[in-house]
mmCIF file of C-alpha atoms in Angstrom:
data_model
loop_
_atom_site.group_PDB
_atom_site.id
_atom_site.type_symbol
_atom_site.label_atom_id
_atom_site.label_comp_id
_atom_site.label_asym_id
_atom_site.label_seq_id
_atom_site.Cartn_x
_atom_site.Cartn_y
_atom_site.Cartn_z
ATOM 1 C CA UNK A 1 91.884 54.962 125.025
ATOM 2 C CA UNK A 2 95.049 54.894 126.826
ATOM 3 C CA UNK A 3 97.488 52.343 125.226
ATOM 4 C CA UNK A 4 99.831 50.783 127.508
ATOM 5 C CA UNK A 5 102.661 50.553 124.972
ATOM 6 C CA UNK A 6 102.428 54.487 124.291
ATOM 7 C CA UNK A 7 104.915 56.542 126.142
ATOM 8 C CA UNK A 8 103.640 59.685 125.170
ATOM 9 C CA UNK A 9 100.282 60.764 124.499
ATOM 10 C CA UNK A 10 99.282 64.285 122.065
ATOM 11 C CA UNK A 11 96.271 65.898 123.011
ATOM 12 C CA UNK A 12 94.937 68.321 120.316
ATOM 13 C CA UNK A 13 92.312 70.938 121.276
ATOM 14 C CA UNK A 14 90.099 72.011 118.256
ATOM 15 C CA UNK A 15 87.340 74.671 118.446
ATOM 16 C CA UNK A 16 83.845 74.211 117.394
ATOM 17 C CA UNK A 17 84.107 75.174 113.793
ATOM 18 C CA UNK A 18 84.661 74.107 110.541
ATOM 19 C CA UNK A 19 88.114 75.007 110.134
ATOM 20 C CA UNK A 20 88.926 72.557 112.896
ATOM 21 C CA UNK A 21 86.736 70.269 111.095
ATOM 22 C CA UNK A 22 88.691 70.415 108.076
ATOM 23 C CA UNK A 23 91.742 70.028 110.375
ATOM 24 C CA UNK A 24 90.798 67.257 111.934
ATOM 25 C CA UNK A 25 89.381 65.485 108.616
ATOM 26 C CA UNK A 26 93.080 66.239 107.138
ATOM 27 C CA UNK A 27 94.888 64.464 109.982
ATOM 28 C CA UNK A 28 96.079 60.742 110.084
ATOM 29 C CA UNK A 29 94.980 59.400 113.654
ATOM 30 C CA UNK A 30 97.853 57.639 115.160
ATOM 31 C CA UNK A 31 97.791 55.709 118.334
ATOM 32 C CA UNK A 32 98.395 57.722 120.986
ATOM 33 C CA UNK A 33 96.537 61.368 119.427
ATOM 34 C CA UNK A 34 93.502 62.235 121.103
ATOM 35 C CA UNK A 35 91.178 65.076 119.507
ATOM 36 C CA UNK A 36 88.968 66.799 121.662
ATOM 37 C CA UNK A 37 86.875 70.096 121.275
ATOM 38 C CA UNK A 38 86.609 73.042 122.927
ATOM 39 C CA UNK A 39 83.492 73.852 123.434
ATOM 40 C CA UNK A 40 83.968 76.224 126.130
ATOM 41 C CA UNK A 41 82.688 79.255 124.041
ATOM 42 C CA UNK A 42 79.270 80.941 124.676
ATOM 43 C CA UNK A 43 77.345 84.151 123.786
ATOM 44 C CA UNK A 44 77.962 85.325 127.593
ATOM 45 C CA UNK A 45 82.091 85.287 126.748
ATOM 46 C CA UNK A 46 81.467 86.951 123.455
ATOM 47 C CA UNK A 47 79.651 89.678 124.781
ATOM 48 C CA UNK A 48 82.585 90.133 127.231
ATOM 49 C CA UNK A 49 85.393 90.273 124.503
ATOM 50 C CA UNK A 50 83.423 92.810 122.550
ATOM 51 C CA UNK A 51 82.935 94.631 125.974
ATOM 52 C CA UNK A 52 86.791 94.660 126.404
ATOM 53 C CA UNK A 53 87.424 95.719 122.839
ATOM 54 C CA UNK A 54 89.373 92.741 121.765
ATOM 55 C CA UNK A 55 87.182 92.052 119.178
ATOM 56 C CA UNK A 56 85.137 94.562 117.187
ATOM 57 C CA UNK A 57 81.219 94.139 116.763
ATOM 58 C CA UNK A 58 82.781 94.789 112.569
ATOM 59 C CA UNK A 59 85.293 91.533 113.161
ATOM 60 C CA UNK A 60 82.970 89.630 114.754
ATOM 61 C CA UNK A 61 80.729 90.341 111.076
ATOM 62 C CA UNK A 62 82.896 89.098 109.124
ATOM 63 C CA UNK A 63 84.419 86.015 111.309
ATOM 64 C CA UNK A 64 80.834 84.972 111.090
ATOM 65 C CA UNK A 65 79.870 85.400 107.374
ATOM 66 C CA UNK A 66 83.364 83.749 106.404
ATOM 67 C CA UNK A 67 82.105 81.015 108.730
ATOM 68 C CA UNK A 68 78.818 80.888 107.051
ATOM 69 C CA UNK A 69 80.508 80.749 103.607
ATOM 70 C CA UNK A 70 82.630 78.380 103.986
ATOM 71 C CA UNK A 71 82.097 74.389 103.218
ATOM 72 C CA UNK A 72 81.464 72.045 105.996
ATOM 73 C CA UNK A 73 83.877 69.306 105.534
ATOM 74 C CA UNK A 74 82.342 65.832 107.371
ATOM 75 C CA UNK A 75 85.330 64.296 110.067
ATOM 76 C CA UNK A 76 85.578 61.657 112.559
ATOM 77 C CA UNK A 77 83.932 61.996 116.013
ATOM 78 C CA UNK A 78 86.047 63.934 118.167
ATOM 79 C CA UNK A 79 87.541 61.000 121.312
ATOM 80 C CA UNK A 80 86.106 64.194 123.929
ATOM 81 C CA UNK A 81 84.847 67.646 124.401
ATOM 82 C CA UNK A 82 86.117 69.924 126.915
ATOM 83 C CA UNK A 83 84.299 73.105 128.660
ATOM 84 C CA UNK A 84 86.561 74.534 131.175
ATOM 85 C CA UNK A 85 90.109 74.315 132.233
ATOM 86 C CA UNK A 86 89.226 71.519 135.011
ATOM 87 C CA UNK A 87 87.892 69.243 132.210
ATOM 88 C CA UNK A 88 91.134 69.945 130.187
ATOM 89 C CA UNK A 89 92.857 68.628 133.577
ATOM 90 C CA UNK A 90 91.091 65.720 133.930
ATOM 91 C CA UNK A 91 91.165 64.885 130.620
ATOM 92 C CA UNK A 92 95.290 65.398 130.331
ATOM 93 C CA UNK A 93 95.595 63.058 133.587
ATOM 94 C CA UNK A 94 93.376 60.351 132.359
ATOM 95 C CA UNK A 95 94.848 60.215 128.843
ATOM 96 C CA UNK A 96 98.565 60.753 130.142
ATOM 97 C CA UNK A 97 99.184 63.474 127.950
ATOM 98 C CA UNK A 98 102.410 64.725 127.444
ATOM 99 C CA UNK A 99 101.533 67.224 124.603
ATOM 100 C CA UNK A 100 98.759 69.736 124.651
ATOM 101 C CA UNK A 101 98.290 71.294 121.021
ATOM 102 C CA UNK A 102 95.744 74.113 120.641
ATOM 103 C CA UNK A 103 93.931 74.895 117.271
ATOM 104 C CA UNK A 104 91.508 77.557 117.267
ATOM 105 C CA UNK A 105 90.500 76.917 120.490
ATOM 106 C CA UNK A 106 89.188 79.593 122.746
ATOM 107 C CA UNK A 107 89.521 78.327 126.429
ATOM 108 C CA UNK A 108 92.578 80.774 128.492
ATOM 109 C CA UNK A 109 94.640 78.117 129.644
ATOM 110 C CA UNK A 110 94.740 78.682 133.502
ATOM 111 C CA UNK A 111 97.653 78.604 135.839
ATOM 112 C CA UNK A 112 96.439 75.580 137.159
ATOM 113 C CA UNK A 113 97.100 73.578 134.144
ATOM 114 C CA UNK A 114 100.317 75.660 133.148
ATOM 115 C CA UNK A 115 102.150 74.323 136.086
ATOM 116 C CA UNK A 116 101.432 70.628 135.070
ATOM 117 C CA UNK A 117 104.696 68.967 133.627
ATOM 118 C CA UNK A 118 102.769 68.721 129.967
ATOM 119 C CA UNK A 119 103.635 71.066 126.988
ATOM 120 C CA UNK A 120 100.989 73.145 126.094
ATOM 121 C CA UNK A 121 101.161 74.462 122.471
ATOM 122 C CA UNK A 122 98.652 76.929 120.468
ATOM 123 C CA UNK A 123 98.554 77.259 116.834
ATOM 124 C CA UNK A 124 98.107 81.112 115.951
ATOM 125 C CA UNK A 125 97.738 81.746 112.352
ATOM 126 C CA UNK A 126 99.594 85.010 112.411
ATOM 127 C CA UNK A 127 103.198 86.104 113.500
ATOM 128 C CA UNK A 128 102.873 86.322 117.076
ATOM 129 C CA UNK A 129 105.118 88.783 117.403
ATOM 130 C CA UNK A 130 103.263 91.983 114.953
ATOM 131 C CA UNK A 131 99.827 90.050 115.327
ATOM 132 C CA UNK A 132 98.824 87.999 117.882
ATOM 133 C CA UNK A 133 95.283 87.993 119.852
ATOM 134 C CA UNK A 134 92.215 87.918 118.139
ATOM 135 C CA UNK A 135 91.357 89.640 114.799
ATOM 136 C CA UNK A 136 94.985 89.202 113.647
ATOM 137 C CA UNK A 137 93.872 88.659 109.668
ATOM 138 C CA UNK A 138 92.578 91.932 109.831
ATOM 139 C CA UNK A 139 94.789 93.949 111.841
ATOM 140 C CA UNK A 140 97.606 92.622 109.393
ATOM 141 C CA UNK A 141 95.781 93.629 106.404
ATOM 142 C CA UNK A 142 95.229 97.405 107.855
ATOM 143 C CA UNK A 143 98.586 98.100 108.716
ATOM 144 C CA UNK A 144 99.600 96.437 105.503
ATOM 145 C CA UNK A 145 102.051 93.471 107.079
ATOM 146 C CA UNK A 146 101.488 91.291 104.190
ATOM 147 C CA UNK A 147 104.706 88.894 104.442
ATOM 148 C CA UNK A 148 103.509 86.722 107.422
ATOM 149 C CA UNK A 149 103.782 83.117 109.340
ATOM 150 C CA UNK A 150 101.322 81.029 111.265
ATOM 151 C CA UNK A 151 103.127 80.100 114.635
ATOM 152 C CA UNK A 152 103.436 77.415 116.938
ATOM 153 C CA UNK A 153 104.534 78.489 120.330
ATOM 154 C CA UNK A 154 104.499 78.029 124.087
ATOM 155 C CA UNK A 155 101.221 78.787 125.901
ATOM 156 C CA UNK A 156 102.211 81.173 128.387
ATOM 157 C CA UNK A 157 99.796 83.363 130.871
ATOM 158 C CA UNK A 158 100.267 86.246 128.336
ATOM 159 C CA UNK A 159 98.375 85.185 125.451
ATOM 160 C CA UNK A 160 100.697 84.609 122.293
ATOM 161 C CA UNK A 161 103.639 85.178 124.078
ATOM 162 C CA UNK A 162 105.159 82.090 124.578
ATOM 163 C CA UNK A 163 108.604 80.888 122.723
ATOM 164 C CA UNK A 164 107.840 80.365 119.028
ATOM 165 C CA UNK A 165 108.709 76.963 117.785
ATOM 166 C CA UNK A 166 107.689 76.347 114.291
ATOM 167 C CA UNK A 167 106.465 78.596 111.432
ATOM 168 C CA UNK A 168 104.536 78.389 108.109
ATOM 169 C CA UNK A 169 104.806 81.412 106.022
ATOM 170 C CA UNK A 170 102.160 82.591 103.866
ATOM 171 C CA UNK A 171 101.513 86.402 102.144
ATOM 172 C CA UNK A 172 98.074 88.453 102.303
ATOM 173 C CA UNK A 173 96.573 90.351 99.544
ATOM 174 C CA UNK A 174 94.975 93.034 100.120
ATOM 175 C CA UNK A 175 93.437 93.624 96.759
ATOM 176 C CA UNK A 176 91.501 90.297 97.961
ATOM 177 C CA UNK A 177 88.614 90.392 100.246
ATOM 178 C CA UNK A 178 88.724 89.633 103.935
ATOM 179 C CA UNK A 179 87.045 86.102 103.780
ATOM 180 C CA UNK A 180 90.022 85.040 101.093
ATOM 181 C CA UNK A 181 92.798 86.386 103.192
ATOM 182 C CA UNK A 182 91.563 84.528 106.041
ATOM 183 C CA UNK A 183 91.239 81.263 104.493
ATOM 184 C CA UNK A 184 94.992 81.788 103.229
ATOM 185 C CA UNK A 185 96.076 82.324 106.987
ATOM 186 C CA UNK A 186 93.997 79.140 108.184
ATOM 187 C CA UNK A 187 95.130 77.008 105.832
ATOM 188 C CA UNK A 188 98.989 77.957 106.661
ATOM 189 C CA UNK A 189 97.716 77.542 110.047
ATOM 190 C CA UNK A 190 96.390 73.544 109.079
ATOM 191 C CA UNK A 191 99.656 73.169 107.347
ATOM 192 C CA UNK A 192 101.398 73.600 110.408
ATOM 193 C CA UNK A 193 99.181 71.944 112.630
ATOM 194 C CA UNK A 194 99.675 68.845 109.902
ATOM 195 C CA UNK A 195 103.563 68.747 110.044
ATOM 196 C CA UNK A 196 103.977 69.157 113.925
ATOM 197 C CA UNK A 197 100.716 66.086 114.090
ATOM 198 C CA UNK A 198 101.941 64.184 111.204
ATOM 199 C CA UNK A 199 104.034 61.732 113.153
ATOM 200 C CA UNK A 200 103.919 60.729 116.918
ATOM 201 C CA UNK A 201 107.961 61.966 116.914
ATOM 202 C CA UNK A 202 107.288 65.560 115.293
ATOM 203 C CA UNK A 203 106.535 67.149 118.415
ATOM 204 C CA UNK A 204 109.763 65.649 120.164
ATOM 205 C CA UNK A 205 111.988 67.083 117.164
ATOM 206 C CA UNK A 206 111.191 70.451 118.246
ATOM 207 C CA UNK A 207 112.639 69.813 122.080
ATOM 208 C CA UNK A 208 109.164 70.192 123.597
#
């Protein structure tokens, strides 16, 4: 897939879902953007986040019927699928990646890959800095931080920590139901992931 005449090659990282699907269907594929999923996520990990209170047994309800709900949009073939951090390596070494970009994906980026000379990016669709981890939509909408941004930032070891580089405001309502609020924050989200993706040169104009 590699293309001799490429310097630098974008790998984005989409999870298993339709909102990646949409994502992906959304995007024009240059030369040089590979698209792989994560499919790293199983009903053993699950059972550990709820275990560790990250995620309630009530978010993981509603995740899942918003999931259900929402329309399956058809997309091209992903180029590769990924299920741990040593098929993330091997993947950024054959490809020559020089730009990791994470949407909704759920594999920890390990040390291992951190210390490779790559940028590794994560789109959270919440302000990092009030809301980041998992059930953001709704911990936003409890303690009523309406005004808020999907983020692109540095993947760090602490997760949603890293130095923010882009942002795509949108607002919550919390007169709305839970499934409509998060389908606001996801499409911010895509909107961000489109403008840093639209162009093989958009990643390099934020100095990463």
């Amino acid at each position: 897939m590699q293309d001799a005449n490429i310097a630098e090659t974008t790998l984005l990282v989409v999870g298993a879902d339709k909102i990646s699907a949409a994502l992906v269907s959304r995007i024009e594929r240059w030369p040089g953007l590979v698209v792989a999923t994560d499919d790293s996520m199983s009903l053993r990990r699950v059972w550990r986040i709820l275990r560790s209170g990250a995620l309630l047994w009530s978010d993981l309800a509603r995740m899942s019927w918003c999931e259900l709900r929402r329309q399956r949009v058809k997309a091209a073939p992903a180029d590769s699928s990924i299920r741990s951090n040593e098929d993330l390596l091997q993947l950024i070494t054959r490809e020559r990646v020089k730009h990791v970009v994470l949407f909704r994906a759920g594999l920890i980026v390990n040390k291992k890959v951190l210390a490779l000379p790559v940028s590794i990016l994560n789109v959270h669709c919440a302000a990092i800095a009030t809301h980041g981890g998992l059930a953001s939509i709704r911990r936003a909408l409890q303690d009523g931080t309406l005004e808020q941004a999907a983020t692109l930032h540095r993947v760090t070891e602490r997760i949603d920590q890293g130095e923010m580089l882009a942002e795509e405001p949108f607002r919550l309502d919390s007169t709305r139901s839970y499934c409509w609020n998060e389908n606001v924050a996801y499409e911010a989200g895509t909107r961000l992931a489109l403008r840093v993706l639209r162009t093989p040169d958009a990643l390099k104009q934020l100095n990463v």
